[in-house]
Coordinates of C-alpha atoms and ligand atoms in Angstrom, one line a residue:
Chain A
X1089 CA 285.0 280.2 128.8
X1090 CA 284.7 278.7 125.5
X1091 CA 283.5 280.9 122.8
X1092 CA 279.8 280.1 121.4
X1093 CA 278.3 281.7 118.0
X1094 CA 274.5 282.4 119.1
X1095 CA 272.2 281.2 116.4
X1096 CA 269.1 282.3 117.6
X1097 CA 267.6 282.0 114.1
X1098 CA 266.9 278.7 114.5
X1099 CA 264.2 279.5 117.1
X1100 CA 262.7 281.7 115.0
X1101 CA 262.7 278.8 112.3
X1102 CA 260.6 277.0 114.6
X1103 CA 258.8 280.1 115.7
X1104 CA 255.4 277.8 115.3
X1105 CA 256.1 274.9 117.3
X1106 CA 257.1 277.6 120.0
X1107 CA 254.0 279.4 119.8
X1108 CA 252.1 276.0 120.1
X1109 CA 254.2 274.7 123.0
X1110 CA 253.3 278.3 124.5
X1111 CA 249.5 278.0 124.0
X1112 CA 249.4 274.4 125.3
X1113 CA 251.1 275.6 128.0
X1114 CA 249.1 278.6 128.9
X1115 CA 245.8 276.6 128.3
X1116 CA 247.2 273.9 130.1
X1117 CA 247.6 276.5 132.7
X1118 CA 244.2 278.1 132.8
X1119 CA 242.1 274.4 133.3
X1120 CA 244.4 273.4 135.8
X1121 CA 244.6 276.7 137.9
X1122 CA 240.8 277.0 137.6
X1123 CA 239.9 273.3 138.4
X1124 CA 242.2 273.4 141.2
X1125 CA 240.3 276.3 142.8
X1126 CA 237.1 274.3 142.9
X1127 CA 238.8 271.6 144.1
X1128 CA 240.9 273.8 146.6
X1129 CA 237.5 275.9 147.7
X1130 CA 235.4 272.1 148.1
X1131 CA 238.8 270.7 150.4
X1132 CA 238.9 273.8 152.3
X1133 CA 235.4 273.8 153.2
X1134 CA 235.5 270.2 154.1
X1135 CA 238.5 271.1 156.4
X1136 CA 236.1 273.1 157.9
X1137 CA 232.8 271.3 158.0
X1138 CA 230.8 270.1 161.9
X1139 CA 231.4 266.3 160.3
X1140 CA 234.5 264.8 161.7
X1141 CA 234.4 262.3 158.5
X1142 CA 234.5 265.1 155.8
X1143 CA 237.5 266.8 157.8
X1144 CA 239.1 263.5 157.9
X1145 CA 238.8 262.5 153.6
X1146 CA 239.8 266.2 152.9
X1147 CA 243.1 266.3 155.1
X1148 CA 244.1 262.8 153.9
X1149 CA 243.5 264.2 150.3
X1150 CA 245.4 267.4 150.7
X1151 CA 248.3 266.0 152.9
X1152 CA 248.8 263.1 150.1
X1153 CA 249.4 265.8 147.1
X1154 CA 250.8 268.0 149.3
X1155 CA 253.6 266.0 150.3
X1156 CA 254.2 263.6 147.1
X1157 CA 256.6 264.9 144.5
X1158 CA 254.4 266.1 141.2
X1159 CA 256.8 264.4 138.9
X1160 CA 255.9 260.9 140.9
X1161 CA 252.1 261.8 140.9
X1162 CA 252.3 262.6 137.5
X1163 CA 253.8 259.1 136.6
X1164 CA 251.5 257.2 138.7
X1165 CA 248.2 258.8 137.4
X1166 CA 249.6 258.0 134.1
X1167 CA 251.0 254.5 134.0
X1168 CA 250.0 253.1 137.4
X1169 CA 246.2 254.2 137.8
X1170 CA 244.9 252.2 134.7
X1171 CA 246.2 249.1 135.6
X1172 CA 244.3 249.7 138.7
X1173 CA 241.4 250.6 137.1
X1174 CA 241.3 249.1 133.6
X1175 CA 240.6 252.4 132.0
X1176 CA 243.4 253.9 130.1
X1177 CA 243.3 257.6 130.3
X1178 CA 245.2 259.9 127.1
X1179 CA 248.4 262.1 128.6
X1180 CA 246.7 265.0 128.4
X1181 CA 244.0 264.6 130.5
X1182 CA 246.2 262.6 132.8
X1183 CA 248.0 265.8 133.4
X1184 CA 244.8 267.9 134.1
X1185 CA 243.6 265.7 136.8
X1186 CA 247.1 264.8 138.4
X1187 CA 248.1 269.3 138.1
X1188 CA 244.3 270.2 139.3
X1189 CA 244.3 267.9 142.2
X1190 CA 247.6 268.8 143.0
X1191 CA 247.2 272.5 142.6
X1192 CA 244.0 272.1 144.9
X1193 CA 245.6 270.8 147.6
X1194 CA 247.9 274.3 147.7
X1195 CA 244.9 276.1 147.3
X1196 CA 242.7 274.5 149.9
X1197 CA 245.5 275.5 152.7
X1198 CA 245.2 279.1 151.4
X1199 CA 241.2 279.3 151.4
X1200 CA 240.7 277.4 154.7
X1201 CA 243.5 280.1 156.5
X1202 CA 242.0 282.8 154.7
X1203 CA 238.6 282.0 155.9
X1204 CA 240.0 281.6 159.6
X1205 CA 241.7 284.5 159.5
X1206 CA 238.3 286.7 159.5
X1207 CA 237.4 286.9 163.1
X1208 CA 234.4 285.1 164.7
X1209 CA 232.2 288.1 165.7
X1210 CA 231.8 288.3 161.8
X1211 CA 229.8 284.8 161.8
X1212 CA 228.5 285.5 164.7
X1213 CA 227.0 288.2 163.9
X1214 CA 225.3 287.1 160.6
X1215 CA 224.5 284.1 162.7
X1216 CA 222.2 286.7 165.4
X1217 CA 220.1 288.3 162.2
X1218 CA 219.0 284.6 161.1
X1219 CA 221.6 283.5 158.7
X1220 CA 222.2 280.2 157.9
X1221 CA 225.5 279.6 158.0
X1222 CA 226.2 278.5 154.2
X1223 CA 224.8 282.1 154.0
X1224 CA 227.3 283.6 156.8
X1225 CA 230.0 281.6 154.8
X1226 CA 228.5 283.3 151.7
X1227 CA 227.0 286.7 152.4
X1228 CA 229.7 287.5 154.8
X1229 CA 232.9 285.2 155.3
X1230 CA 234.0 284.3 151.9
X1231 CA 234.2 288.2 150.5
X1232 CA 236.5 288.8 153.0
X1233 CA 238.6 286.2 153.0
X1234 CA 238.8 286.1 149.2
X1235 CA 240.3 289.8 149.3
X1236 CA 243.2 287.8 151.6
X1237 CA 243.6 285.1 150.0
X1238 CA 244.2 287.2 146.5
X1239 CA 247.6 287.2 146.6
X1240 CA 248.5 283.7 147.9
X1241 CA 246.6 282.3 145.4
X1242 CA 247.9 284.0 143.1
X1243 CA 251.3 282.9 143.7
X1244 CA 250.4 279.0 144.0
X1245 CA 249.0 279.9 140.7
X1246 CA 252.3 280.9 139.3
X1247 CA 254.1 278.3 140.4
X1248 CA 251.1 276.0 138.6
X1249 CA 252.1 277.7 135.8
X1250 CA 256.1 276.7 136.1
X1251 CA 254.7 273.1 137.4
X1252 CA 252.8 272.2 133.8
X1253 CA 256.3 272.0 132.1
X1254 CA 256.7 268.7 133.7
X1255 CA 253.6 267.3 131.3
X1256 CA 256.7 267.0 128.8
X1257 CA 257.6 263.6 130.4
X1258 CA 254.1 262.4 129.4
X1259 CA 255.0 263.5 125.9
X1260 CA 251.8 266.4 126.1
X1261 CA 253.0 269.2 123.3
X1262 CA 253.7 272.0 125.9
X1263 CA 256.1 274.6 125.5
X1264 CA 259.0 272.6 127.2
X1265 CA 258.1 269.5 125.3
X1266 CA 258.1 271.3 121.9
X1267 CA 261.4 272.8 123.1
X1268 CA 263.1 269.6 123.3
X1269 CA 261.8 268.0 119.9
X1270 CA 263.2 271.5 118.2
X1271 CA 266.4 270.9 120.2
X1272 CA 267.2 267.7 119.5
X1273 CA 266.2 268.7 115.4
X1274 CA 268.8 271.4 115.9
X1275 CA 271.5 270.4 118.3
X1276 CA 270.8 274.2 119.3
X1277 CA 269.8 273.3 123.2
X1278 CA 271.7 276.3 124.5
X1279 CA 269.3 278.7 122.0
X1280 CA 266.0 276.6 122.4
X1281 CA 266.4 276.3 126.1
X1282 CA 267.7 279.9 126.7
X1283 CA 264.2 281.0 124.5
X1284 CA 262.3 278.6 126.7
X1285 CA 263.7 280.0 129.8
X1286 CA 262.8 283.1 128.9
X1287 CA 259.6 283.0 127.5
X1288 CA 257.8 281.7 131.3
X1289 CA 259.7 284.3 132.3
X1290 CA 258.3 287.4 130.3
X1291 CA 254.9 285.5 130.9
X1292 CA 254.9 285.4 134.6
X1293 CA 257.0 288.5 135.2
X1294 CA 254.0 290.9 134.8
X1295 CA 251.6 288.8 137.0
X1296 CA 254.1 288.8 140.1
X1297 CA 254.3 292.5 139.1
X1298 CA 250.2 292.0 139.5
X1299 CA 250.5 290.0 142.9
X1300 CA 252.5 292.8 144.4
X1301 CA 250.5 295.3 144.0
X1302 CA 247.5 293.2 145.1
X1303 CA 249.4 292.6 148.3
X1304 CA 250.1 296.4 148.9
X1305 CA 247.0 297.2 148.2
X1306 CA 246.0 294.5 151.0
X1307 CA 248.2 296.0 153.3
X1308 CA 247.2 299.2 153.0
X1309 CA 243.3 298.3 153.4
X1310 CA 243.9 296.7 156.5
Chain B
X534 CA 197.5 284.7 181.8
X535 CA 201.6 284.7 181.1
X536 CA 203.0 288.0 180.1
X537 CA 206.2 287.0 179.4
X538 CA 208.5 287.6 176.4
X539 CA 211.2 285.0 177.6
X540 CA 211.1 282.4 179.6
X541 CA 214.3 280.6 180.7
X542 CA 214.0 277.4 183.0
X543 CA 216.6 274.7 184.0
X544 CA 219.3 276.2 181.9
X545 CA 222.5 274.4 182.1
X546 CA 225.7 274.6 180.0
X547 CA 229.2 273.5 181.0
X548 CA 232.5 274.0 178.9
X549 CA 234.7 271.0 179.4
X550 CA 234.4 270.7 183.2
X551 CA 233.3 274.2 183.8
X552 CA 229.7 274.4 184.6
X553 CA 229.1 277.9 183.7
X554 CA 225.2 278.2 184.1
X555 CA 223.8 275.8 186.6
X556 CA 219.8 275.5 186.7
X557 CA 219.4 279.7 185.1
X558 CA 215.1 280.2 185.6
X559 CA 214.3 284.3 184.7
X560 CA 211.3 286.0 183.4
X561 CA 211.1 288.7 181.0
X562 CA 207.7 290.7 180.9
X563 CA 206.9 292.1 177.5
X564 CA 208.3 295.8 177.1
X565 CA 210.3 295.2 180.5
X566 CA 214.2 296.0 180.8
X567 CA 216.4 293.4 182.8
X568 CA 220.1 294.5 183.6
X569 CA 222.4 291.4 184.1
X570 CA 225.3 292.2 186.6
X571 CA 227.9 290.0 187.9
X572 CA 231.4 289.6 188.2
X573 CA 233.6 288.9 185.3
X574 CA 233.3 285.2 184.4
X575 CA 229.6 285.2 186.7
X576 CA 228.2 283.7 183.0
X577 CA 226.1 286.6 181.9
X578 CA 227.5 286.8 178.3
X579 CA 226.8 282.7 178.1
X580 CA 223.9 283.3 178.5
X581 CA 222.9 285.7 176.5
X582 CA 224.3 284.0 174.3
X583 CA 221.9 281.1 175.3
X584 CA 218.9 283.0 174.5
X585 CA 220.1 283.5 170.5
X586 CA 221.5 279.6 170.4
X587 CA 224.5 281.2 169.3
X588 CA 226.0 279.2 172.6
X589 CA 223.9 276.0 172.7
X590 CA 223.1 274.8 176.4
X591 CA 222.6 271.0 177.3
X592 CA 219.3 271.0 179.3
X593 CA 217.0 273.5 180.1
X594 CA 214.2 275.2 178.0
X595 CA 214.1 279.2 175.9
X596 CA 210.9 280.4 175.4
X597 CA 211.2 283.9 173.0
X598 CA 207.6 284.9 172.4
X599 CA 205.8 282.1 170.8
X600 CA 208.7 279.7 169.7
X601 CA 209.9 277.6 172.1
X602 CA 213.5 275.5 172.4
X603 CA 213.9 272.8 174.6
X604 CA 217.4 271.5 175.0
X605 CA 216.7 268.2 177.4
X606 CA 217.0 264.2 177.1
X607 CA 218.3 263.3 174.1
X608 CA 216.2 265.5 171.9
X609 CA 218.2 265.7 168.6
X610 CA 220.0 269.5 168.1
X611 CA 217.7 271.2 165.6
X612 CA 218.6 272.0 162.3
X613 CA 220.9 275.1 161.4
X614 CA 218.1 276.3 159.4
X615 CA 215.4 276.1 162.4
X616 CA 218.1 277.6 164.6
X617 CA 218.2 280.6 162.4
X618 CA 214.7 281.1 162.6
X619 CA 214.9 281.4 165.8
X620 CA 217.8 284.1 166.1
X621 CA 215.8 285.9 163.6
X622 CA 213.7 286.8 166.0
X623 CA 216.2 287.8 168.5
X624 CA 218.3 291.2 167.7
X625 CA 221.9 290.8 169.5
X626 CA 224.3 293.7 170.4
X627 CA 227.7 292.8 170.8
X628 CA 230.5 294.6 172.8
X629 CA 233.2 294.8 169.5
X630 CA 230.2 295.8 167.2
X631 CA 231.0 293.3 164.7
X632 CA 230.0 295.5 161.6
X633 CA 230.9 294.0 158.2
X634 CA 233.7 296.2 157.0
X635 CA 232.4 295.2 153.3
X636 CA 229.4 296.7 153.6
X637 CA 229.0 300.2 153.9
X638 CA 226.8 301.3 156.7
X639 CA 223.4 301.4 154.8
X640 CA 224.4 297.7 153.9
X641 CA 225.3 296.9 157.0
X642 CA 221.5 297.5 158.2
X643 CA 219.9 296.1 155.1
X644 CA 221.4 293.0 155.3
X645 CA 219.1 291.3 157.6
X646 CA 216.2 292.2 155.8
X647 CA 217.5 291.0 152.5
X648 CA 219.2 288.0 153.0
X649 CA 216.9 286.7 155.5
X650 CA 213.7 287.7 155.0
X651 CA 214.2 288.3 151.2
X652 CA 212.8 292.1 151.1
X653 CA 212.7 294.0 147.9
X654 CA 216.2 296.2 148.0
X655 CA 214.3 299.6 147.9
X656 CA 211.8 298.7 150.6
X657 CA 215.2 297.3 152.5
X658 CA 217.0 300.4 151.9
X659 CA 213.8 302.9 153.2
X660 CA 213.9 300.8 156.4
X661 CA 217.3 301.2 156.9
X662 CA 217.5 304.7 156.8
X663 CA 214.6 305.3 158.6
X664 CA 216.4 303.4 161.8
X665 CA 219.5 304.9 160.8
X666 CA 217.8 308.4 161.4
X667 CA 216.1 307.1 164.5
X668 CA 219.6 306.8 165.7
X669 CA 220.9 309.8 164.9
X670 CA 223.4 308.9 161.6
X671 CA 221.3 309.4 158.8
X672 CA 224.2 311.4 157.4
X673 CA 226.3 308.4 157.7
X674 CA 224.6 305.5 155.3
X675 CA 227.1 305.8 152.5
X676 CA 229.9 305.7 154.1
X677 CA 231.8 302.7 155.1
X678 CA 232.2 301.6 158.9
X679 CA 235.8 302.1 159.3
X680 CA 235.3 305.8 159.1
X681 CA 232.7 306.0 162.3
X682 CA 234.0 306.6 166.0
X683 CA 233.0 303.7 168.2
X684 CA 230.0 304.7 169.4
X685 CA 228.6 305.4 166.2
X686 CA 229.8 301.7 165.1
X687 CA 227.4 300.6 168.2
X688 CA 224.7 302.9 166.7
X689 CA 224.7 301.4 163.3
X690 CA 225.2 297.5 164.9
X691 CA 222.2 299.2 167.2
X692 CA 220.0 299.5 163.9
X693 CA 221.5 297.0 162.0
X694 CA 219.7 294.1 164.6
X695 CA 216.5 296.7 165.0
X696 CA 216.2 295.8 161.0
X697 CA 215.0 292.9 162.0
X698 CA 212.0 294.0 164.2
X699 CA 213.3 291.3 167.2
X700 CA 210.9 290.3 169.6
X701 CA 213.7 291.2 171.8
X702 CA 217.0 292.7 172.0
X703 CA 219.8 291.9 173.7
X704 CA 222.7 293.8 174.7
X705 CA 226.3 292.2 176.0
X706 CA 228.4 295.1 177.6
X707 CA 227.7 297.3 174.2
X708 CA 229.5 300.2 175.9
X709 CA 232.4 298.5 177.4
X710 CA 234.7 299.0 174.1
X711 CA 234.1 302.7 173.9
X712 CA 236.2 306.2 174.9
X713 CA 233.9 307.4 178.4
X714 CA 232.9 310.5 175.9
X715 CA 231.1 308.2 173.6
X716 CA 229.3 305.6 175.8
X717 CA 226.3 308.7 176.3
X718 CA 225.4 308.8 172.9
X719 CA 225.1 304.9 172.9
X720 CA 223.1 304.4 176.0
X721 CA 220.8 307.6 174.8
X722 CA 219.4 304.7 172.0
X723 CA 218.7 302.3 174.8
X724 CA 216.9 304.2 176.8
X725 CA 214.9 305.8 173.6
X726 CA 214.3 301.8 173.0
X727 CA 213.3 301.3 176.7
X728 CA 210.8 303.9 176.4
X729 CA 209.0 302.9 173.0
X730 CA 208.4 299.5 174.9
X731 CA 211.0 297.4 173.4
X732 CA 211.8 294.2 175.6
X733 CA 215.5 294.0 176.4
X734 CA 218.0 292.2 178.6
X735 CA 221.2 294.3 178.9
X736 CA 224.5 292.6 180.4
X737 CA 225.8 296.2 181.7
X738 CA 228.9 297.6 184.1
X739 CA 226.8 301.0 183.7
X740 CA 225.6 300.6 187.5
X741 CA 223.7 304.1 187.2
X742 CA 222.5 303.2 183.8
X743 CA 221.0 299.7 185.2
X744 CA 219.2 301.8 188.1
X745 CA 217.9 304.2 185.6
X746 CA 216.5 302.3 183.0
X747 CA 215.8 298.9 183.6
X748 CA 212.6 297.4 185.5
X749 CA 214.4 294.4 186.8
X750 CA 218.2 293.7 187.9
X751 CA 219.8 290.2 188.2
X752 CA 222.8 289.5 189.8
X753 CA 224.8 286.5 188.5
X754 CA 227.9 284.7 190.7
X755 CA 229.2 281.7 189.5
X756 CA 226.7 280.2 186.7
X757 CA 223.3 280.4 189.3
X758 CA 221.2 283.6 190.0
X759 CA 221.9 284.7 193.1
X760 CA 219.6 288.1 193.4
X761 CA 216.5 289.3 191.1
X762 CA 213.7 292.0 191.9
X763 CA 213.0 295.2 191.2
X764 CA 216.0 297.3 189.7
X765 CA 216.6 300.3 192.8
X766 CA 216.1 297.6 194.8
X767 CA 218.8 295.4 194.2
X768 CA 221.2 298.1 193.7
X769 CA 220.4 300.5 196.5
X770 CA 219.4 297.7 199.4
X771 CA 220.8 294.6 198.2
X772 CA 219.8 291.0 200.2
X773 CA 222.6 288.9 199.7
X774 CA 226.2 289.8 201.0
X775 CA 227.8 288.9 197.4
X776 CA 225.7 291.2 195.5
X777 CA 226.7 294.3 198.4
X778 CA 230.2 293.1 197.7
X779 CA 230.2 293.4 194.1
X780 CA 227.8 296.5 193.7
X781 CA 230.5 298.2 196.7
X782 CA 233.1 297.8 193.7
X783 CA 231.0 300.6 191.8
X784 CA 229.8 303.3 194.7
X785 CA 232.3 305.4 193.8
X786 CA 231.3 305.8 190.0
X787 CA 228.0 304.7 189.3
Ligands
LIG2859 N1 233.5 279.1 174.2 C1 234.0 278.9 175.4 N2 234.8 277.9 175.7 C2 235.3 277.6 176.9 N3 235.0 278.4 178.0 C3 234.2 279.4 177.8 C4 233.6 279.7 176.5 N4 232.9 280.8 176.7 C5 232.9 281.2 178.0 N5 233.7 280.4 178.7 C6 234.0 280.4 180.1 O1 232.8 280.5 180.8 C7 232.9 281.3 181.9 C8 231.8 282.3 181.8 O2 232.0 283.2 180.7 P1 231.1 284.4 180.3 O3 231.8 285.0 179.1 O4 229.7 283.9 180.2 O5 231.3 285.3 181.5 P2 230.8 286.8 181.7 O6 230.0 286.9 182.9 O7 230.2 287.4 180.5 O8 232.2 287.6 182.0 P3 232.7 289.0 181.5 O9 232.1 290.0 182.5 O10 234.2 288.9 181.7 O11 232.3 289.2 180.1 C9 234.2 281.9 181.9 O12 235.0 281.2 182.8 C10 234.7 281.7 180.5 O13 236.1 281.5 180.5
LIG2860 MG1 230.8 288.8 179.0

């Protein structure tokens, strides 16, 4: 092995840009996890819905993102889509509509098996006081399944979080992207990347702490 | 004049290929008790079932008090929200209980109430404990259902439809899910409904039960009605050879 002088100064030197990166990133995260669950709870409903048409839209939707790679998505959304449409979008929001409908698709999957999973007498019997069945799905459905659903979401949530570094390739000033600029100022890749590394990894290490005990908790209600 | 409560005629649903009621007509005086026997897979649940549009047949007619359904021609399928007007007035046992294990017990019962009929919580709540004192678990409204035994799960699912104040109530096999040492306490709130005049239809194995408490029994084979009259009567000196077949099943219990 070749011997290497650490100079993890440098990232201190450029302590700002990291912090910035780290907020874009986190924000970044936050719009796009809490878009996505709209997006994922309207899809998974659909999935659900009497009409075989609104089954049909949300499926196509949620197989398409689901089984395109994020980096292409991200690309097309960004280059392709305006000179379909004539309008050119900034990379920013680019990113929050490609990540959020991407994310949503994940998320649908979890709330539609999460609301499958509670058994049919439960509907039914909301159904036999006079419920409608948006209340059912309301009043009785949807606060159990959300309990299950919990930890799965959480986890696609996490992996939302890992998912926004690929914004960088659209030049939007996230943590990675900052990374690179400081990188290619320093020649210190090894540092900046090592500090990168680490940093999503001291932010998500306490939430998978978080999921697991969710999910023990689950288990033990059940 | 009519003294009905419900009035089924020409009821007909099939699953797939399998017709499952085939032309169902039955009466239900006001305050009356019918027992619905029958072999397993005879319909009886379908059709209770019917009666709540929880199972929506394809021709035929449900009468339940003053509001009327008819399912012939091409007569488009009501809303959801007409539907659940209609079930409102229709309390349903069913044999797993189907308690919301969110809610505790007190909840459970209030729910109704408050979510359909939009009553004040505190007026909800008095109601709720006064049924769940009326059978017997007034101790019980704070807890949440997964501490009760199963017959005190039936009680609460008992009151929780009685919230309601149904026309009717209707029972499918509400003691078939329970230990033998709990299915007493269970049929004791029947009967006590029976005798304040409540009108019921109860899908029942409880031959005795059937003989003791309800007015009318009906014996179902095969999707059709194929005995009805007075309750002794059916079960002590049955007309048709099936319904001695199936009742000889239960001569040594019952
Ligand atoms: N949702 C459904 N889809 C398809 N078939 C059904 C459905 N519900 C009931 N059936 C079938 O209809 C027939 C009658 O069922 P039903 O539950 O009404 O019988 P039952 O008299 O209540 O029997 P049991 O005493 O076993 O409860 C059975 O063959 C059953 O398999
Ligand atoms: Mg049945």
């Amino acid at each position: 092995m070749i011997s290497y002088t650490w100079h993890f100064e440098v990232v201190w030197q450029y302590s700002r840009l990291f912090l910035a990166g780290t907020g874009v990133t986190i924000g970044l995260t936050i719009a796009v996890v809490i878009l996505g669950l709209l997006i994922g709870l309207v899809a998974g409903l659909m999935q659900l819905s009497r009409s075989a048409a609104l089954r049909w839209v949300s499926w196509a939707y949620i197989e398409m993102f689901r089984l395109t790679p994020l980096l292409v998505l991200l690309l097309w959304f960004y280059y392709a889509l305006p000179m379909l449409t004539g309008i050119k979008i900034d990379a920013l929001s680019a990113s929050v509509i490609t990540l959020s409908l991407y994310g949503g698709s994940f998320y649908a999957e979890v709330i539609r098996g999460g609301i499958i999973s509670i058994e049919p007498g439960q509907s039914e019997a909301g159904l036999a006081l006079g419920m409608t069945p948006a209340r059912v799905m309301r009043r009785i459905v949807l606060p159990q399944a959300i309990k299950r659903m919990i930890p799965p979401l959480m986890n696609q949530s996490i992996i939302q979080f890992k998912n926004t570094s690929l914004v960088s390739v659209l030049a939007v000033p996230d943590l990675l992207y900052q990374g690179q600029i400081v990188a290619m100022d320093t020649y210190r890749a090894l540092e900046v990347y090592t500090a990168i590394a680490a940093i999503y990894f001291v932010v998500l290490l306490p939430l998978t702490v978080i999921v697991k005990m969710a999910e023990r908790r689950l288990a033990q209600s059940n | 004049m009519d003294n009905c409560k419900i009035e089924i005629s020409g009821l007909r649903k099939s699953f797939g290929s399998l017709q499952v009621l085939r032309d169902i007509n039955l009466k239900v005086e006001t305050g009356s008790v019918v027992a619905l026997i029958g072999p397993s897979g005879s319909g009886k649940s379908t059709l209770l079932r019917c009666i709540n549009l929880l199972v929506i047949p394809e021709g035929g007619r449900i009468r339940v008090g003053d509001d009327a359904f008819s399912f012939d021609g091409n007569a488009k399928l009501s809303s959801a929200r007409e539907q659940a007007r209609f079930r409102s007035n229709t309390g349903m046992v069913f044999q797993h209980f189907n308690l919301f294990p969110h809610m505790t017990v007190v909840q459970n019962v209030m729910e109704g109430p408050l979510s359909v009929k939009g009553m004040p919580k505190a007026e909800a709540e008095a109601r709720a404990r006064k049924l769940l004192a009326k059978v017997g678990l007034s101790d019980k409204g704070d807890v949440f259902p997964n501490k009760l035994s199963g017959g005190q799960k039936q009680r609460v699912a008992i009151a929780r439809a009685l919230a309601m104040e149904p026309a009717v109530m209707l029972f499918d096999e509400v003691t078939s899910a329970l230990d033998p040492e709990l299915v007493g306490e269970v049929l004791g709130v029947m009967r006590d409904l029976a005798k304040d005049g409540m009108t019921m239809i109860i899908v029942t194995h409880e031959i005795g039960f059937a003989r003791e408490v309800a007015d009318r029994v009906v014996f179902m084979r095969d999707g059709v009605i194929v005995e009805e009259g007075p309750a002794r009567e059916v079960i002590e000196h049955p007309k048709e050879e099936t319904t001695r077949v199936f009742l000889s099943h239960f001569h040594n219990r019952g």
